[in-house]
Short mmCIF file of C-alpha atoms (C1' of nucleotides) in Angstrom, two decimals:
data_model
loop_
_atom_site.label_atom_id
_atom_site.label_comp_id
_atom_site.label_asym_id
_atom_site.label_seq_id
_atom_site.Cartn_x
_atom_site.Cartn_y
_atom_site.Cartn_z
CA MET A 1 -89.98 178.10 -188.53
CA ARG A 2 -89.30 181.78 -188.11
CA TYR A 3 -90.42 182.73 -184.68
CA HIS A 4 -92.23 185.89 -185.82
CA LYS A 5 -93.04 187.08 -182.32
CA ALA A 6 -89.66 187.34 -181.14
CA PRO A 7 -88.26 191.07 -181.21
CA ASP A 8 -85.09 191.84 -183.36
CA GLU A 9 -83.44 192.86 -180.20
CA THR A 10 -83.92 189.46 -178.56
CA ILE A 11 -82.28 187.75 -181.77
CA ARG A 12 -79.50 190.23 -181.52
CA ARG A 13 -78.92 188.89 -177.85
CA LEU A 14 -78.98 185.33 -178.46
CA PRO A 15 -75.52 185.04 -179.84
CA SER A 16 -74.32 186.72 -176.77
CA TYR A 17 -75.96 184.21 -174.70
CA LEU A 18 -74.49 181.39 -176.87
CA ARG A 19 -70.97 182.87 -176.20
CA GLY A 20 -71.65 183.15 -172.41
CA LEU A 21 -72.92 179.74 -172.22
CA ALA A 22 -69.87 178.18 -174.11
CA LEU A 23 -67.56 179.87 -171.59
CA LEU A 24 -69.60 178.59 -168.84
CA LEU A 25 -69.41 175.12 -170.10
CA ASP A 26 -65.65 175.39 -170.64
CA GLN A 27 -65.48 176.47 -166.93
CA GLY A 28 -67.32 173.10 -165.93
CA TYR A 29 -70.81 174.51 -165.16
CA LYS A 30 -73.49 172.01 -166.03
CA SER A 31 -76.49 174.38 -165.34
CA ILE A 32 -77.08 178.08 -164.55
CA SER A 33 -79.90 180.30 -163.31
CA SER A 34 -80.85 183.30 -165.39
CA GLN A 35 -79.30 185.32 -162.46
CA GLY A 36 -76.04 183.53 -162.90
CA LEU A 37 -75.95 184.06 -166.65
CA ALA A 38 -77.06 187.60 -166.40
CA ASP A 39 -74.10 188.32 -164.05
CA PHE A 40 -71.74 186.72 -166.42
CA ILE A 41 -72.62 188.59 -169.45
CA GLY A 42 -73.59 191.65 -167.92
CA ILE A 43 -77.30 191.91 -168.42
CA ASN A 44 -80.62 191.69 -166.28
CA PRO A 45 -81.93 188.39 -165.47
CA TRP A 46 -85.56 189.15 -166.51
CA GLN A 47 -84.40 190.22 -169.87
CA ILE A 48 -82.93 186.77 -170.37
CA ARG A 49 -86.13 185.00 -169.18
CA LYS A 50 -88.29 187.25 -171.29
CA ASP A 51 -86.08 186.44 -174.20
CA PHE A 52 -86.39 182.80 -173.73
CA SER A 53 -90.12 182.99 -173.15
CA TYR A 54 -90.75 184.14 -176.70
CA PHE A 55 -89.76 180.51 -177.68
CA GLY A 56 -91.65 178.89 -174.93
CA GLY A 57 -89.17 178.76 -172.19
CA PHE A 58 -86.29 176.34 -171.88
CA GLY A 59 -85.62 176.02 -168.20
CA THR A 60 -86.99 174.19 -165.14
CA ARG A 61 -88.64 176.21 -162.23
CA GLY A 62 -86.97 176.35 -159.17
CA VAL A 63 -83.81 174.99 -160.67
CA GLY A 64 -82.46 176.90 -163.79
CA TYR A 65 -81.34 176.08 -167.27
CA ASP A 66 -79.34 172.95 -168.31
CA ILE A 67 -76.56 174.51 -170.22
CA GLU A 68 -76.11 172.09 -172.99
CA LYS A 69 -79.75 171.78 -173.69
CA LEU A 70 -80.01 175.61 -173.75
CA VAL A 71 -77.15 175.93 -176.28
CA LYS A 72 -78.91 173.45 -178.51
CA GLN A 73 -82.23 175.22 -178.43
CA ILE A 74 -80.60 178.68 -179.20
CA LYS A 75 -78.68 177.28 -181.94
CA LYS A 76 -81.87 175.77 -183.33
CA ILE A 77 -83.47 179.07 -183.41
CA LEU A 78 -80.65 180.85 -184.92
CA ARG A 79 -80.46 178.01 -187.57
CA LEU A 80 -76.80 177.42 -186.30
CA ASP A 81 -77.71 173.81 -185.76
CA VAL A 82 -76.23 172.93 -189.12
CA VAL A 83 -72.81 173.94 -190.32
CA HIS A 84 -72.84 177.02 -192.56
CA LYS A 85 -70.08 177.21 -195.18
CA ALA A 86 -68.92 180.63 -195.80
CA ALA A 87 -66.64 182.29 -198.58
CA LEU A 88 -64.41 185.28 -197.82
CA VAL A 89 -63.92 187.74 -200.59
CA GLY A 90 -60.82 190.09 -200.15
CA VAL A 91 -57.81 188.70 -198.51
CA GLY A 92 -56.29 191.79 -197.29
CA ASN A 93 -55.52 192.84 -193.71
CA LEU A 94 -59.11 192.43 -192.49
CA GLY A 95 -59.63 189.29 -194.65
CA LEU A 96 -56.55 187.75 -193.01
CA ALA A 97 -58.02 188.66 -189.62
CA VAL A 98 -61.22 186.92 -190.54
CA LEU A 99 -59.46 183.78 -191.59
CA ALA A 100 -57.51 183.66 -188.45
CA TYR A 101 -60.55 184.39 -186.27
CA PRO A 102 -60.95 181.55 -183.91
CA GLY A 103 -64.44 182.55 -182.74
CA PHE A 104 -66.60 181.17 -185.51
CA GLY A 105 -66.58 177.78 -184.55
CA VAL A 106 -68.77 178.34 -181.57
CA TYR A 107 -71.52 179.19 -184.05
CA GLY A 108 -70.90 176.53 -186.41
CA PHE A 109 -69.31 178.46 -189.34
CA GLU A 110 -66.76 177.25 -191.75
CA VAL A 111 -64.79 179.59 -193.82
CA ALA A 112 -64.49 177.19 -196.69
CA ALA A 113 -63.16 179.38 -199.50
CA ALA A 114 -61.34 182.66 -200.09
CA PHE A 115 -61.19 184.84 -203.07
CA ASP A 116 -58.98 187.77 -204.18
CA VAL A 117 -58.29 189.82 -207.39
CA SER A 118 -54.60 189.98 -206.84
CA PRO A 119 -52.69 187.39 -208.91
CA GLN A 120 -50.00 187.43 -206.26
CA LYS A 121 -52.39 186.15 -203.71
CA VAL A 122 -54.29 183.56 -205.88
CA GLY A 123 -52.88 180.16 -205.38
CA ARG A 124 -51.39 180.85 -201.99
CA LYS A 125 -52.84 179.04 -198.96
CA VAL A 126 -53.70 180.89 -195.78
CA HIS A 127 -54.86 179.35 -192.59
CA ASN A 128 -55.71 176.16 -194.60
CA VAL A 129 -57.75 177.85 -197.20
CA ALA A 130 -56.54 178.30 -200.70
CA ILE A 131 -57.03 181.50 -202.19
CA GLU A 132 -58.86 181.62 -205.55
CA GLY A 133 -59.46 184.28 -208.34
CA VAL A 134 -62.77 186.05 -208.20
CA SER A 135 -63.57 184.42 -211.55
CA GLU A 136 -64.44 181.30 -209.51
CA LEU A 137 -67.05 182.91 -207.50
CA GLY A 138 -69.58 181.15 -209.73
CA THR A 139 -68.70 177.73 -208.24
CA LEU A 140 -70.06 178.77 -204.84
CA ARG A 141 -73.48 177.24 -205.30
CA LYS A 142 -72.47 173.79 -206.26
CA ARG A 143 -70.00 173.83 -203.44
CA GLY A 144 -72.71 174.36 -200.98
CA ILE A 145 -71.60 177.80 -199.93
CA ASP A 146 -74.41 180.27 -199.19
CA ILE A 147 -72.79 182.90 -196.97
CA ALA A 148 -70.13 185.37 -197.95
CA ILE A 149 -67.83 187.55 -195.99
CA ILE A 150 -66.92 190.76 -197.94
CA ALA A 151 -63.64 192.49 -197.12
CA VAL A 152 -62.94 194.37 -200.20
CA PRO A 153 -62.14 198.04 -200.72
CA ARG A 154 -65.34 200.23 -200.67
CA GLU A 155 -65.24 200.75 -204.36
CA ALA A 156 -65.35 197.13 -205.21
CA ALA A 157 -68.19 196.22 -202.70
CA GLN A 158 -71.32 196.69 -204.77
CA GLN A 159 -69.77 194.84 -207.82
CA THR A 160 -68.73 192.01 -205.46
CA VAL A 161 -72.09 191.91 -204.03
CA ASP A 162 -73.76 191.55 -207.43
CA GLU A 163 -71.53 188.63 -208.42
CA LEU A 164 -72.14 186.95 -205.13
CA VAL A 165 -75.89 187.38 -205.69
CA LYS A 166 -75.53 185.71 -209.04
CA ALA A 167 -73.60 183.05 -207.42
CA GLY A 168 -76.48 182.18 -205.15
CA VAL A 169 -75.44 183.37 -201.92
CA ARG A 170 -78.20 184.10 -199.50
CA GLY A 171 -76.49 186.03 -196.68
CA ILE A 172 -73.68 188.58 -196.66
CA LEU A 173 -71.59 189.95 -193.92
CA ASN A 174 -70.27 193.21 -195.27
CA PHE A 175 -67.14 194.84 -193.71
CA SER A 176 -66.94 197.48 -196.38
CA PRO A 177 -67.80 200.81 -194.93
CA CYS A 178 -70.67 201.61 -197.26
CA TYR A 179 -74.31 200.91 -198.14
CA ILE A 180 -74.87 198.18 -200.53
CA THR A 181 -78.01 197.32 -202.48
CA VAL A 182 -79.27 193.65 -202.83
CA PRO A 183 -82.44 192.05 -203.84
CA LYS A 184 -85.10 192.03 -201.03
CA LYS A 185 -84.81 188.24 -200.39
CA LEU A 186 -81.22 188.50 -199.24
CA LYS A 187 -79.84 189.33 -195.86
CA VAL A 188 -76.90 191.74 -195.53
CA ILE A 189 -75.25 192.68 -192.10
CA THR A 190 -72.88 195.43 -192.47
CA ILE A 191 -70.05 195.96 -189.86
CA ASP A 192 -68.11 199.17 -189.95
CA ILE A 193 -65.74 199.01 -187.07
CA ALA A 194 -65.10 202.78 -187.25
CA MET A 195 -68.68 203.51 -186.80
CA ASP A 196 -68.90 201.87 -183.37
CA PHE A 197 -65.74 203.53 -182.53
CA ALA A 198 -67.25 206.93 -183.46
CA ARG A 199 -69.80 206.95 -180.72
CA LEU A 200 -67.27 206.23 -178.00
CA PRO A 201 -66.32 209.64 -177.44
CA TYR A 202 -69.96 210.64 -176.93
CA TYR A 203 -70.24 208.27 -173.98
CA MET A 204 -66.84 208.90 -172.48
CA PRO A 205 -66.76 210.67 -169.12
CA ARG A 206 -64.99 214.19 -169.25
CA GLN A 207 -62.26 213.47 -166.79
CA ALA A 208 -60.01 210.59 -166.73
CA GLY A 209 -60.60 207.81 -164.10
CA ALA A 210 -58.13 206.61 -161.21
CA MET B 1 -72.96 219.41 -173.18
CA ARG B 2 -74.56 215.89 -173.32
CA TYR B 3 -77.89 216.26 -175.20
CA HIS B 4 -79.53 214.03 -172.75
CA LYS B 5 -82.93 213.84 -174.63
CA ALA B 6 -81.43 212.06 -177.86
CA PRO B 7 -82.34 208.45 -177.80
CA ASP B 8 -79.24 206.17 -178.01
CA GLU B 9 -80.72 204.83 -181.23
CA THR B 10 -80.15 208.35 -182.61
CA ILE B 11 -76.48 208.36 -181.57
CA ARG B 12 -75.96 204.98 -182.95
CA ARG B 13 -77.17 206.39 -186.26
CA LEU B 14 -75.15 209.63 -186.27
CA PRO B 15 -71.96 207.97 -187.35
CA SER B 16 -73.72 206.45 -190.36
CA TYR B 17 -75.00 209.87 -191.43
CA LEU B 18 -71.43 211.06 -191.12
CA ARG B 19 -70.13 208.41 -193.21
CA GLY B 20 -72.73 208.96 -195.88
CA LEU B 21 -72.22 212.63 -196.00
CA ALA B 22 -68.55 212.35 -196.36
CA LEU B 23 -69.01 210.06 -199.43
CA LEU B 24 -71.62 212.70 -200.79
CA LEU B 25 -68.88 215.37 -200.45
CA ASP B 26 -66.48 213.31 -202.23
CA GLN B 27 -69.14 212.89 -205.11
CA GLY B 28 -69.12 216.62 -205.30
CA TYR B 29 -72.50 217.45 -203.56
CA LYS B 30 -72.76 220.58 -201.46
CA SER B 31 -76.29 220.10 -200.02
CA ILE B 32 -78.82 217.24 -199.69
CA SER B 33 -82.43 216.70 -198.61
CA SER B 34 -83.47 214.26 -196.05
CA GLN B 35 -84.95 212.29 -198.69
CA GLY B 36 -81.71 212.20 -200.75
CA LEU B 37 -79.62 211.21 -197.77
CA ALA B 38 -82.20 208.61 -196.84
CA ASP B 39 -82.03 206.90 -200.14
CA PHE B 40 -78.16 207.11 -200.23
CA ILE B 41 -77.69 205.28 -196.83
CA GLY B 42 -80.82 203.17 -196.83
CA ILE B 43 -83.06 204.71 -194.14
CA ASN B 44 -86.36 206.78 -194.06
CA PRO B 45 -86.21 210.46 -194.39
CA TRP B 46 -88.55 211.12 -191.31
CA GLN B 47 -85.97 209.17 -189.15
CA ILE B 48 -83.18 211.47 -190.27
CA ARG B 49 -85.28 214.62 -189.70
CA LYS B 50 -86.33 213.48 -186.27
CA ASP B 51 -82.87 212.58 -185.24
CA PHE B 52 -81.52 215.94 -186.00
CA SER B 53 -84.54 217.59 -184.43
CA TYR B 54 -83.17 216.36 -181.11
CA PHE B 55 -80.48 218.80 -181.52
CA GLY B 56 -82.59 221.74 -182.79
CA GLY B 57 -82.31 220.99 -186.52
CA PHE B 58 -79.68 221.66 -188.96
CA GLY B 59 -81.31 222.44 -192.25
CA THR B 60 -83.07 224.97 -194.12
CA ARG B 61 -86.82 224.66 -194.90
CA GLY B 62 -87.65 224.23 -198.54
CA VAL B 63 -84.00 223.61 -199.35
CA GLY B 64 -82.44 220.79 -197.28
CA TYR B 65 -79.04 220.58 -195.53
CA ASP B 66 -75.76 222.22 -196.13
CA ILE B 67 -73.34 218.98 -196.03
CA GLU B 68 -70.31 220.76 -194.83
CA LYS B 69 -72.27 222.52 -191.98
CA LEU B 70 -74.20 219.35 -191.03
CA VAL B 71 -70.93 217.31 -190.86
CA LYS B 72 -69.52 219.92 -188.53
CA GLN B 73 -72.71 219.73 -186.28
CA ILE B 74 -72.73 216.02 -186.05
CA LYS B 75 -68.93 215.86 -185.11
CA LYS B 76 -69.54 218.35 -182.38
CA ILE B 77 -72.38 216.15 -180.97
CA LEU B 78 -70.26 213.18 -181.09
CA ARG B 79 -67.36 215.06 -179.70
CA LEU B 80 -65.46 214.14 -182.81
CA ASP B 81 -64.63 217.73 -183.47
CA VAL B 82 -61.18 217.21 -181.68
CA VAL B 83 -58.71 214.44 -182.78
CA HIS B 84 -58.82 211.61 -180.33
CA LYS B 85 -55.71 209.64 -179.96
CA ALA B 86 -56.09 205.92 -179.49
CA ALA B 87 -53.73 203.10 -178.41
CA LEU B 88 -53.97 199.75 -179.96
CA VAL B 89 -53.25 196.90 -177.47
CA GLY B 90 -52.48 193.43 -179.18
CA VAL B 91 -50.84 193.41 -182.67
CA GLY B 92 -52.05 190.12 -183.91
CA ASN B 93 -54.14 189.62 -187.11
CA LEU B 94 -56.86 191.70 -185.94
CA GLY B 95 -54.65 194.38 -184.60
CA LEU B 96 -52.79 194.60 -187.98
CA ALA B 97 -56.10 195.00 -189.50
CA VAL B 98 -56.95 197.88 -187.29
CA LEU B 99 -53.73 199.54 -187.93
CA ALA B 100 -54.31 199.19 -191.65
CA TYR B 101 -57.98 200.33 -191.52
CA PRO B 102 -58.45 203.55 -193.47
CA GLY B 103 -61.79 204.43 -192.15
CA PHE B 104 -60.95 206.10 -188.80
CA GLY B 105 -59.68 209.38 -190.30
CA VAL B 106 -63.19 210.35 -191.30
CA TYR B 107 -64.02 210.37 -187.62
CA GLY B 108 -61.17 212.16 -186.61
CA PHE B 109 -59.29 209.20 -184.90
CA GLU B 110 -55.57 208.55 -184.98
CA VAL B 111 -54.08 205.29 -183.76
CA ALA B 112 -50.91 206.97 -182.12
CA ALA B 113 -49.41 203.90 -180.44
CA ALA B 114 -49.49 200.10 -180.47
CA PHE B 115 -48.48 197.61 -177.79
CA ASP B 116 -47.83 193.91 -177.65
CA VAL B 117 -46.40 191.26 -175.16
CA SER B 118 -44.37 189.57 -177.76
CA PRO B 119 -40.68 190.58 -177.68
CA GLN B 120 -40.26 189.60 -181.44
CA LYS B 121 -42.86 192.23 -182.22
CA VAL B 122 -41.73 194.95 -179.83
CA GLY B 123 -39.46 197.60 -181.65
CA ARG B 124 -40.88 196.86 -185.05
CA LYS B 125 -42.79 199.51 -186.92
CA VAL B 126 -46.02 198.77 -188.57
CA HIS B 127 -48.02 201.39 -190.67
CA ASN B 128 -45.86 204.08 -189.10
CA VAL B 129 -46.60 203.06 -185.67
CA ALA B 130 -43.72 201.64 -183.40
CA ILE B 131 -44.82 198.59 -181.33
CA GLU B 132 -44.04 198.99 -177.82
CA GLY B 133 -44.08 196.50 -174.88
CA VAL B 134 -47.12 196.32 -172.62
CA SER B 135 -44.92 197.69 -169.74
CA GLU B 136 -45.14 201.13 -171.38
CA LEU B 137 -48.92 201.32 -170.99
CA GLY B 138 -48.40 203.67 -168.05
CA THR B 139 -47.09 206.34 -170.36
CA LEU B 140 -50.47 206.83 -172.16
CA ARG B 141 -51.91 209.56 -170.00
CA LYS B 142 -49.00 211.93 -170.34
CA ARG B 143 -49.15 211.18 -174.07
CA GLY B 144 -52.79 212.55 -174.42
CA ILE B 145 -54.04 209.06 -175.31
CA ASP B 146 -57.65 208.41 -173.90
CA ILE B 147 -58.83 205.76 -176.02
CA ALA B 148 -57.79 202.14 -176.31
CA ILE B 149 -58.50 199.33 -178.92
CA ILE B 150 -58.27 195.86 -177.41
CA ALA B 151 -57.36 193.10 -179.73
CA VAL B 152 -55.75 190.64 -177.46
CA PRO B 153 -56.67 187.03 -176.82
CA ARG B 154 -59.87 186.72 -174.60
CA GLU B 155 -57.85 185.32 -171.65
CA ALA B 156 -55.84 188.46 -171.50
CA ALA B 157 -58.65 190.87 -172.11
CA GLN B 158 -59.65 191.68 -168.39
CA GLN B 159 -56.21 192.19 -167.37
CA THR B 160 -55.42 194.50 -170.19
CA VAL B 161 -58.49 196.47 -169.30
CA ASP B 162 -57.33 196.93 -165.87
CA GLU B 163 -54.03 198.23 -166.77
CA LEU B 164 -55.69 200.59 -169.24
CA VAL B 165 -57.91 201.80 -166.66
CA LYS B 166 -54.90 202.56 -164.34
CA ALA B 167 -53.31 204.29 -167.28
CA GLY B 168 -56.16 206.89 -167.37
CA VAL B 169 -58.12 205.66 -170.47
CA ARG B 170 -61.63 206.86 -170.68
CA GLY B 171 -62.92 204.70 -173.30
CA ILE B 172 -62.27 201.30 -174.63
CA LEU B 173 -63.20 199.52 -178.09
CA ASN B 174 -63.01 195.78 -177.16
CA PHE B 175 -62.56 193.37 -180.00
CA SER B 176 -62.15 190.41 -177.55
CA PRO B 177 -65.12 187.96 -177.56
CA CYS B 178 -65.98 188.47 -173.86
CA TYR B 179 -67.59 190.41 -171.21
CA ILE B 180 -65.16 192.50 -169.35
CA THR B 181 -65.69 194.88 -166.17
CA VAL B 182 -64.74 198.40 -165.79
CA PRO B 183 -65.26 201.25 -163.29
CA LYS B 184 -68.71 202.73 -163.95
CA LYS B 185 -67.37 205.93 -165.25
CA LEU B 186 -65.66 204.41 -168.27
CA LYS B 187 -67.21 203.44 -171.44
CA VAL B 188 -66.62 200.19 -173.25
CA ILE B 189 -67.93 199.25 -176.46
CA THR B 190 -67.39 195.47 -177.46
CA ILE B 191 -67.32 194.19 -181.01
CA ASP B 192 -67.47 190.56 -181.54
CA ILE B 193 -67.56 190.15 -185.45
CA ALA B 194 -68.80 186.44 -184.95
CA MET B 195 -71.86 187.58 -182.93
CA ASP B 196 -73.13 189.48 -185.98
CA PHE B 197 -72.26 186.74 -188.06
CA ALA B 198 -74.32 184.41 -185.99
CA ARG B 199 -77.69 186.08 -186.52
CA LEU B 200 -77.39 186.11 -190.37
CA PRO B 201 -78.65 182.65 -190.63
CA TYR B 202 -81.82 183.46 -188.76
CA TYR B 203 -82.62 186.18 -191.43
CA MET B 204 -81.56 184.49 -194.52
CA PRO B 205 -84.31 183.17 -196.85
CA ARG B 206 -84.86 179.48 -197.33
CA GLN B 207 -84.03 179.29 -200.97
CA ALA B 208 -81.25 180.59 -202.90
CA GLY B 209 -82.00 183.88 -205.02
CA ALA B 210 -81.50 184.13 -208.93
"C1'" DC C 1 -88.88 177.54 -150.95
"C1'" DT C 2 -86.54 178.66 -155.42
"C1'" DA C 3 -86.20 180.26 -159.78
"C1'" DT C 4 -88.87 180.32 -164.26
"C1'" DG C 5 -92.26 182.24 -167.29
"C1'" DT C 6 -95.49 185.75 -168.42
"C1'" DG C 7 -99.32 189.22 -168.58
"C1'" DA C 8 -99.47 193.98 -167.33
"C1'" DA C 9 -97.25 198.55 -166.84
"C1'" DT C 10 -93.85 201.46 -168.13
"C1'" DT C 11 -90.36 203.24 -170.93
"C1'" DT C 12 -88.17 204.12 -175.36
"C1'" DA C 13 -88.11 204.50 -180.13
"C1'" DT C 14 -90.50 205.01 -184.77
"C1'" DT C 15 -93.94 206.57 -187.82
"C1'" DC C 16 -97.05 209.89 -189.15
"C1'" DA C 17 -99.23 214.00 -190.60
"C1'" DC C 18 -99.09 218.57 -191.00
"C1'" DA C 19 -97.67 223.33 -189.39
"C1'" DG C 20 -94.08 226.63 -190.35
"C1'" DC C 21 -90.61 228.71 -192.78
"C1'" DA C 22 -87.74 229.90 -196.93
"C1'" DT D 1 -94.35 225.29 -203.55
"C1'" DG D 2 -90.80 222.44 -201.35
"C1'" DC D 3 -88.70 220.50 -197.57
"C1'" DT D 4 -87.63 220.98 -192.73
"C1'" DG D 5 -89.07 220.35 -187.86
"C1'" DT D 6 -92.08 218.57 -184.42
"C1'" DG D 7 -96.11 217.24 -181.61
"C1'" DA D 8 -99.24 213.33 -181.41
"C1'" DA D 9 -99.89 208.54 -182.59
"C1'" DT D 10 -98.44 204.17 -182.99
"C1'" DA D 11 -95.31 200.47 -182.35
"C1'" DA D 12 -91.65 198.07 -179.89
"C1'" DA D 13 -88.79 196.79 -176.08
"C1'" DT D 14 -87.89 196.78 -171.28
"C1'" DT D 15 -89.10 196.27 -166.60
"C1'" DC D 16 -91.93 194.81 -163.00
"C1'" DA D 17 -94.54 191.81 -160.07
"C1'" DC D 18 -96.25 187.74 -159.22
"C1'" DA D 19 -98.63 183.39 -160.39
"C1'" DT D 20 -96.88 178.92 -161.29
"C1'" DA D 21 -94.27 174.68 -161.47
"C1'" DG D 22 -90.72 171.74 -159.45
#
DNA sequence: CTATGTGAATTTATTCACAGCA
DNA sequence: TGCTGTGAATAAATTCACATAG
């Protein structure tokens, strides 16, 4: 089911709830109020309650939310209740950072394959993942990999995407700083770290603090 | 001046216009219509015109926009018309990727310093930047560095931020997957790559494409 | 008595439709 | 005639206030 009523902004916030709840669990909390979670992740409590209400509400009035149960519900909404296998394409500096990134586990992702064009890299093993040549991309479908992470130079991005589409991938996380075109029934999320950086000065105060 | 009327969403889009315009310049274009730019970056033309209108409008009716002039105007709005020096804290995998990232130049950023706690790393030079010990963070103010990029483990994030605040930094790009607290007059933008990843499955279609 | 869940009110952002200028 | 710039209309998201359940 695809909870059509929920605003995109709500969907955007759900992963941050998940992250906060995982941290709270680590700290030994079993349950939390919307106020407590709000303080913890820097947001308002009514926003949290409203977000949950789009899916029917997950809490107990007068008490709060059972964290473990809440995590399970949010994961189900985001379809993170099953492990998703992802392939990394492009094992440069950014690709290496992706392979080393410890934060994917919380969301049920597993980077199960890595690809690169460079013959020097192919065959090597990085963070327990063997690097394959891009000619092997066609094997993704039968390996059950339906998500790709693109960390190739901008010039190669669109071509890489085209090959991934042919390989049956349904979702792409694009780190290349460019707009790419895909068939309508495929979701692409582009992250350009420089672009977030670029709006920082606008919001910075004029004079230094303390 | 701080164009108070412009929506935050407009500010969020300006860097992507900048990116697209830089690419168009590379391709030899001198001017562009809102329709042309819209097609190029995957957005609607009226959104672009509306965004520019908050600042008075930058084009010529019946003709379009002079790209070079437009770039200059947007950079001024975002305060990217001066070079900003940034310091990287944490030279792990992600930090290395930041140092190697070629995309900052477009926006007028220069990663002018790098810091790490590891004695093995201090003293080495990576991508023309010498790695210093975190005890040197106090020198940032007099070196004219007012932006910091944090790529340290989550546990160290808040403490790092506190030191950066003392060092006079006014803006922080935080790659650590956690919420951090800062004095109100300091801007923090947090990027958690796993969080963007986490909403991908929600938007993915059920069956594989072609 | 506490903290959730939710309609209603408000604010914010997008889309439209066309007036205005080259 | 062509494309920008913008008020007005629509849509979306946030905030509020309180009824409701435990």
